[in-house]
PDB file of C-alpha atoms in Angstrom:
ATOM      1  CA  THR A   1      27.181  16.711  33.494  1.00 83.00           C
ATOM      2  CA  GLU A   2      25.015  14.094  35.178  1.00 89.00           C
ATOM      3  CA  VAL A   3      21.943  14.835  37.289  1.00 91.00           C
ATOM      4  CA  ARG A   4      20.205  12.498  39.728  1.00 90.00           C
ATOM      5  CA  LEU A   5      17.570  12.564  42.418  1.00 89.00           C
ATOM      6  CA  THR A   6      18.170  10.931  45.771  1.00 84.00           C
ATOM      7  CA  THR A   7      15.485   8.776  47.367  1.00 79.00           C
ATOM      8  CA  THR A   8      14.386  11.860  49.336  1.00 75.00           C
ATOM      9  CA  GLY A   9      14.040  13.990  46.182  1.00 79.00           C
ATOM     10  CA  GLN A  10      17.270  15.977  46.606  1.00 82.00           C
ATOM     11  CA  VAL A  11      18.928  17.092  43.346  1.00 88.00           C
ATOM     12  CA  GLN A  12      22.574  16.130  42.858  1.00 89.00           C
ATOM     13  CA  VAL A  13      24.935  16.886  39.964  1.00 92.00           C
ATOM     14  CA  ARG A  14      28.315  15.471  38.905  1.00 91.00           C
ATOM     15  CA  GLY A  15      30.619  16.272  36.025  1.00 90.00           C
ATOM     16  CA  SER A  16      33.505  18.341  34.736  1.00 88.00           C
ATOM     17  CA  GLY A  17      31.594  21.580  35.312  1.00 87.00           C
ATOM     18  CA  VAL A  18      30.956  20.815  38.985  1.00 89.00           C
ATOM     19  CA  MET A  19      33.287  22.329  41.574  1.00 89.00           C
ATOM     20  CA  LEU A  20      35.922  20.240  43.294  1.00 87.00           C
ATOM     21  CA  GLY A  21      35.209  21.873  46.648  1.00 87.00           C
ATOM     22  CA  TYR A  22      35.413  25.075  48.624  1.00 90.00           C
ATOM     23  CA  GLN A  23      38.953  26.437  48.844  1.00 92.00           C
ATOM     24  CA  ASN A  24      40.408  25.834  52.323  1.00 93.00           C
ATOM     25  CA  GLN A  25      36.984  24.848  53.686  1.00 92.00           C
ATOM     26  CA  PRO A  26      36.973  21.052  53.992  1.00 90.00           C
ATOM     27  CA  LEU A  27      33.950  20.891  56.317  1.00 90.00           C
ATOM     28  CA  GLU A  28      31.779  22.942  53.941  1.00 88.00           C
ATOM     29  CA  THR A  29      33.006  20.840  51.023  1.00 87.00           C
ATOM     30  CA  GLU A  30      32.134  17.630  52.877  1.00 86.00           C
ATOM     31  CA  ARG A  31      28.637  18.986  53.578  1.00 83.00           C
ATOM     32  CA  VAL A  32      27.745  19.422  49.890  1.00 84.00           C
ATOM     33  CA  LEU A  33      30.167  17.226  47.906  1.00 88.00           C
ATOM     34  CA  ALA A  34      30.165  13.435  48.275  1.00 87.00           C
ATOM     35  CA  PRO A  35      33.448  11.514  47.910  1.00 85.00           C
ATOM     36  CA  ASP A  36      32.219  10.126  44.562  1.00 87.00           C
ATOM     37  CA  GLY A  37      31.840  13.674  43.162  1.00 87.00           C
ATOM     38  CA  TRP A  38      28.074  14.173  43.496  1.00 91.00           C
ATOM     39  CA  LEU A  39      27.270  17.752  44.529  1.00 89.00           C
ATOM     40  CA  SER A  40      24.087  18.383  46.507  1.00 87.00           C
ATOM     41  CA  THR A  41      22.419  21.482  45.058  1.00 86.00           C
ATOM     42  CA  GLN A  42      20.170  21.843  48.124  1.00 82.00           C
ATOM     43  CA  ASP A  43      17.199  21.798  45.729  1.00 84.00           C
ATOM     44  CA  CYS A  44      14.314  19.339  45.717  1.00 81.00           C
ATOM     45  CA  GLY A  45      12.970  18.048  42.451  1.00 83.00           C
ATOM     46  CA  GLN A  46      11.176  15.349  40.534  1.00 82.00           C
ATOM     47  CA  ALA A  47      11.538  13.760  37.138  1.00 86.00           C
ATOM     48  CA  VAL A  48       8.676  14.677  34.818  1.00 84.00           C
ATOM     49  CA  ASP A  49       8.657  13.215  31.300  1.00 87.00           C
ATOM     50  CA  GLY A  50      12.438  12.785  31.388  1.00 87.00           C
ATOM     51  CA  CYS A  51      13.045  16.358  32.547  1.00 88.00           C
ATOM     52  CA  LEU A  52      14.026  17.704  35.954  1.00 88.00           C
ATOM     53  CA  ARG A  53      11.404  19.836  37.671  1.00 84.00           C
ATOM     54  CA  ILE A  54      12.690  21.848  40.647  1.00 83.00           C
ATOM     55  CA  THR A  55      10.020  21.838  43.349  1.00 79.00           C
ATOM     56  CA  GLY A  56      11.703  23.800  46.134  1.00 74.00           C
ATOM     57  CA  ARG A  57      14.667  24.300  48.417  1.00 77.00           C
ATOM     58  CA  GLY A  58      15.774  21.504  50.716  1.00 73.00           C
ATOM     59  CA  GLU A  59      15.722  23.638  53.848  1.00 72.00           C
ATOM     60  CA  ASP A  60      12.044  24.471  53.276  1.00 73.00           C
ATOM     61  CA  VAL A  61      10.854  20.871  52.903  1.00 73.00           C
ATOM     62  CA  LEU A  62       8.129  19.806  55.340  1.00 74.00           C
ATOM     63  CA  THR A  63       7.849  16.248  56.643  1.00 74.00           C
ATOM     64  CA  THR A  64       4.287  15.026  57.156  1.00 74.00           C
ATOM     65  CA  GLY A  65       3.058  12.556  59.762  1.00 73.00           C
ATOM     66  CA  SER A  66       3.246   9.774  57.158  1.00 72.00           C
ATOM     67  CA  GLY A  67       6.905  10.586  56.532  1.00 72.00           C
ATOM     68  CA  ALA A  68       6.304  12.169  53.122  1.00 72.00           C
ATOM     69  CA  ARG A  69       8.656  15.042  52.318  1.00 74.00           C
ATOM     70  CA  VAL A  70       6.808  17.928  50.686  1.00 79.00           C
ATOM     71  CA  ALA A  71       8.167  21.097  49.104  1.00 76.00           C
ATOM     72  CA  PRO A  72       5.644  23.763  50.141  1.00 82.00           C
ATOM     73  CA  GLN A  73       6.621  26.148  47.329  1.00 83.00           C
ATOM     74  CA  ASP A  74       5.475  23.611  44.748  1.00 82.00           C
ATOM     75  CA  LEU A  75       2.040  23.240  46.361  1.00 87.00           C
ATOM     76  CA  GLN A  76       1.735  27.012  46.795  1.00 88.00           C
ATOM     77  CA  GLU A  77       2.475  27.650  43.117  1.00 87.00           C
ATOM     78  CA  ARG A  78       0.173  24.875  41.931  1.00 89.00           C
ATOM     79  CA  LEU A  79      -2.780  26.064  44.021  1.00 91.00           C
ATOM     80  CA  GLY A  80      -2.186  29.621  42.829  1.00 88.00           C
ATOM     81  CA  ALA A  81      -2.265  28.407  39.226  1.00 90.00           C
ATOM     82  CA  LEU A  82      -5.505  26.456  39.822  1.00 92.00           C
ATOM     83  CA  CYS A  83      -7.302  29.345  41.489  1.00 92.00           C
ATOM     84  CA  PRO A  84      -7.100  32.731  39.745  1.00 92.00           C
ATOM     85  CA  TYR A  85      -8.593  34.434  42.811  1.00 94.00           C
ATOM     86  CA  VAL A  86      -5.667  33.530  45.077  1.00 92.00           C
ATOM     87  CA  SER A  87      -3.364  36.340  46.101  1.00 91.00           C
ATOM     88  CA  HIS A  88      -1.001  34.345  48.335  1.00 89.00           C
ATOM     89  CA  VAL A  89      -0.735  30.812  49.706  1.00 90.00           C
ATOM     90  CA  VAL A  90       1.521  29.592  52.491  1.00 88.00           C
ATOM     91  CA  VAL A  91       1.647  25.843  53.129  1.00 87.00           C
ATOM     92  CA  VAL A  92       2.382  24.884  56.729  1.00 86.00           C
ATOM     93  CA  ALA A  93       2.607  21.689  58.760  1.00 83.00           C
ATOM     94  CA  ASP A  94       0.608  21.608  61.976  1.00 73.00           C
ATOM     95  CA  PRO A  95       1.941  19.991  65.192  1.00 66.00           C
ATOM     96  CA  ASP A  96       0.619  16.613  63.996  1.00 72.00           C
ATOM     97  CA  ALA A  97       2.606  17.118  60.754  1.00 71.00           C
ATOM     98  CA  ARG A  98      -0.529  17.424  58.625  1.00 82.00           C
ATOM     99  CA  LEU A  99      -0.404  19.955  55.821  1.00 88.00           C
ATOM    100  CA  GLY A 100      -2.507  23.071  55.896  1.00 89.00           C
ATOM    101  CA  ALA A 101      -2.690  26.221  53.814  1.00 91.00           C
ATOM    102  CA  LEU A 102      -3.170  29.866  54.698  1.00 91.00           C
ATOM    103  CA  VAL A 103      -4.844  31.495  51.705  1.00 93.00           C
ATOM    104  CA  THR A 104      -5.472  35.128  50.870  1.00 92.00           C
ATOM    105  CA  LEU A 105      -7.678  36.158  47.980  1.00 93.00           C
ATOM    106  CA  ASP A 106      -7.081  39.042  45.583  1.00 92.00           C
ATOM    107  CA  ALA A 107      -9.487  41.899  46.388  1.00 92.00           C
ATOM    108  CA  ASP A 108     -10.078  42.980  42.765  1.00 92.00           C
ATOM    109  CA  ALA A 109     -10.558  39.434  41.483  1.00 94.00           C
ATOM    110  CA  MET A 110     -12.904  38.656  44.372  1.00 94.00           C
ATOM    111  CA  ALA A 111     -15.029  41.741  43.659  1.00 94.00           C
ATOM    112  CA  THR A 112     -15.630  40.400  40.155  1.00 94.00           C
ATOM    113  CA  TRP A 113     -16.240  36.880  41.501  1.00 95.00           C
ATOM    114  CA  ALA A 114     -18.640  38.201  44.172  1.00 95.00           C
ATOM    115  CA  SER A 115     -20.758  40.046  41.619  1.00 94.00           C
ATOM    116  CA  SER A 116     -21.402  36.819  39.732  1.00 94.00           C
ATOM    117  CA  HIS A 117     -22.042  34.743  42.875  1.00 95.00           C
ATOM    118  CA  GLY A 118     -24.764  36.771  44.579  1.00 93.00           C
ATOM    119  CA  LEU A 119     -22.422  38.722  46.827  1.00 94.00           C
ATOM    120  CA  ALA A 120     -22.237  42.007  44.894  1.00 93.00           C
ATOM    121  CA  GLY A 121     -21.649  45.002  47.135  1.00 92.00           C
ATOM    122  CA  TRP A 122     -20.484  42.938  50.118  1.00 94.00           C
ATOM    123  CA  PRO A 123     -17.322  44.164  51.886  1.00 94.00           C
ATOM    124  CA  TYR A 124     -14.181  42.187  50.994  1.00 94.00           C
ATOM    125  CA  GLU A 125     -13.871  40.713  54.493  1.00 93.00           C
ATOM    126  CA  GLU A 126     -17.413  39.351  54.349  1.00 95.00           C
ATOM    127  CA  VAL A 127     -16.944  37.945  50.845  1.00 95.00           C
ATOM    128  CA  VAL A 128     -13.787  36.004  51.778  1.00 94.00           C
ATOM    129  CA  ARG A 129     -15.407  34.714  54.986  1.00 94.00           C
ATOM    130  CA  SER A 130     -18.517  33.540  53.132  1.00 95.00           C
ATOM    131  CA  ASP A 131     -19.354  29.875  52.709  1.00 95.00           C
ATOM    132  CA  ARG A 132     -19.374  30.414  48.934  1.00 95.00           C
ATOM    133  CA  ALA A 133     -15.805  31.740  48.851  1.00 95.00           C
ATOM    134  CA  ARG A 134     -14.627  28.933  51.137  1.00 95.00           C
ATOM    135  CA  ALA A 135     -16.360  26.375  48.888  1.00 96.00           C
ATOM    136  CA  MET A 136     -14.667  27.893  45.824  1.00 96.00           C
ATOM    137  CA  VAL A 137     -11.226  27.508  47.431  1.00 96.00           C
ATOM    138  CA  ALA A 138     -12.092  24.007  48.671  1.00 96.00           C
ATOM    139  CA  GLU A 139     -13.084  23.015  45.130  1.00 96.00           C
ATOM    140  CA  ARG A 140      -9.722  24.173  43.736  1.00 95.00           C
ATOM    141  CA  LEU A 141      -7.914  22.469  46.606  1.00 96.00           C
ATOM    142  CA  ALA A 142      -9.725  19.203  45.830  1.00 96.00           C
ATOM    143  CA  VAL A 143      -8.442  19.398  42.253  1.00 95.00           C
ATOM    144  CA  LEU A 144      -4.887  19.918  43.526  1.00 94.00           C
ATOM    145  CA  ASN A 145      -5.163  17.100  46.086  1.00 94.00           C
ATOM    146  CA  ALA A 146      -6.554  14.659  43.491  1.00 95.00           C
ATOM    147  CA  GLY A 147      -3.167  14.625  41.778  1.00 88.00           C
ATOM    148  CA  LEU A 148      -1.142  14.120  44.969  1.00 87.00           C
ATOM    149  CA  ALA A 149      -0.154  11.122  47.056  1.00 82.00           C
ATOM    150  CA  ALA A 150      -2.057  10.826  50.346  1.00 81.00           C
ATOM    151  CA  GLY A 151       0.814  12.154  52.502  1.00 80.00           C
ATOM    152  CA  GLN A 152       1.265  15.222  50.305  1.00 84.00           C
ATOM    153  CA  ARG A 153      -2.319  16.511  50.360  1.00 89.00           C
ATOM    154  CA  ILE A 154      -3.370  19.746  52.029  1.00 91.00           C
ATOM    155  CA  GLU A 155      -5.868  18.577  54.637  1.00 89.00           C
ATOM    156  CA  ARG A 156      -6.955  21.903  56.112  1.00 90.00           C
ATOM    157  CA  PHE A 157      -7.035  25.491  54.985  1.00 93.00           C
ATOM    158  CA  ALA A 158      -8.020  28.926  56.171  1.00 92.00           C
ATOM    159  CA  VAL A 159      -9.026  31.859  53.998  1.00 93.00           C
ATOM    160  CA  LEU A 160      -7.586  34.880  55.756  1.00 91.00           C
ATOM    161  CA  PRO A 161      -9.588  38.132  55.917  1.00 88.00           C
ATOM    162  CA  ARG A 162      -6.539  40.237  54.998  1.00 84.00           C
ATOM    163  CA  ASP A 163      -3.484  39.980  52.774  1.00 76.00           C
ATOM    164  CA  LEU A 164      -0.445  38.225  54.215  1.00 71.00           C
ATOM    165  CA  ALA A 165       1.820  41.225  53.640  1.00 62.00           C
ATOM    166  CA  GLY A 166      -0.387  43.311  55.925  1.00 57.00           C
ATOM    167  CA  ALA A 167      -0.939  40.513  58.418  1.00 54.00           C
ATOM    168  CA  LEU A 168       2.771  39.902  58.899  1.00 52.00           C
ATOM    169  CA  GLY A 169       3.891  43.505  59.068  1.00 51.00           C
ATOM    170  CA  ALA A 170       7.281  43.882  57.396  1.00 40.00           C
ATOM    171  CA  ALA A 171       7.491  40.274  56.187  1.00 43.00           C
ATOM    172  CA  GLN A 172       6.861  39.662  52.526  1.00 46.00           C
ATOM    173  CA  PRO A 173       4.325  37.102  51.208  1.00 43.00           C
ATOM    174  CA  ALA A 174       7.157  35.301  49.391  1.00 45.00           C
ATOM    175  CA  CYS A 175       8.612  34.353  52.779  1.00 43.00           C
ATOM    176  CA  GLY A 176       7.491  30.766  52.166  1.00 44.00           C
ATOM    177  CA  VAL A 177       7.288  28.586  55.247  1.00 44.00           C
ATOM    178  CA  LEU A 178       6.120  30.383  58.374  1.00 45.00           C
ATOM    179  CA  GLY A 179       7.334  29.662  61.876  1.00 46.00           C
ATOM    180  CA  ARG A 180       4.854  29.278  64.734  1.00 45.00           C
ATOM    181  CA  PRO A 181       4.872  32.975  65.816  1.00 45.00           C
ATOM    182  CA  SER A 182       3.917  34.080  62.303  1.00 47.00           C
ATOM    183  CA  ARG A 183       1.246  31.389  61.968  1.00 47.00           C
ATOM    184  CA  ASP A 184      -0.298  32.546  65.248  1.00 50.00           C
ATOM    185  CA  ARG A 185      -0.450  36.166  64.053  1.00 48.00           C
ATOM    186  CA  VAL A 186      -2.295  35.333  60.836  1.00 46.00           C
ATOM    187  CA  ALA A 187      -4.693  32.748  62.240  1.00 47.00           C
ATOM    188  CA  PRO A 188      -8.289  33.726  61.456  1.00 46.00           C
TER     189      PRO A 188
END
């Protein structure tokens, strides 16, 4: 089986193990299977050291003002790995197609962090709204952005005073990309 990335970062596969098409569904087959046998997996990826790294689903890809296509799940996971205090991250594109992040911080981890940063005993909401907490997130975000192309960097962020699960009601934090109504409800 062969694997390739399109110029837009879409993953395609071709080979004897790849389907020939959907039975009696020519339009669906045409949507995912090219005449030369390449199947679009609907995943986005990148080649890293000769290996395929899946970065997200095609339908979730954001296009920035510079035309860069960004998989928000990849940025969300990377920021979460860089900052052990993060509970959830949702990457969004604003109306100008600049990337932003809505960040929530883990209450238990932040209590420990606060005690070693002069904020011991402060309520959670005050800790996460503090300049020190914002600077801590900004520092981790700068590390993430340093390894990204200009059009893929998170330019703005907000540290939310409550967890996304509670802010969105029944929606789960793993919901990924938020539509405008959800963004408006969680805005600080």
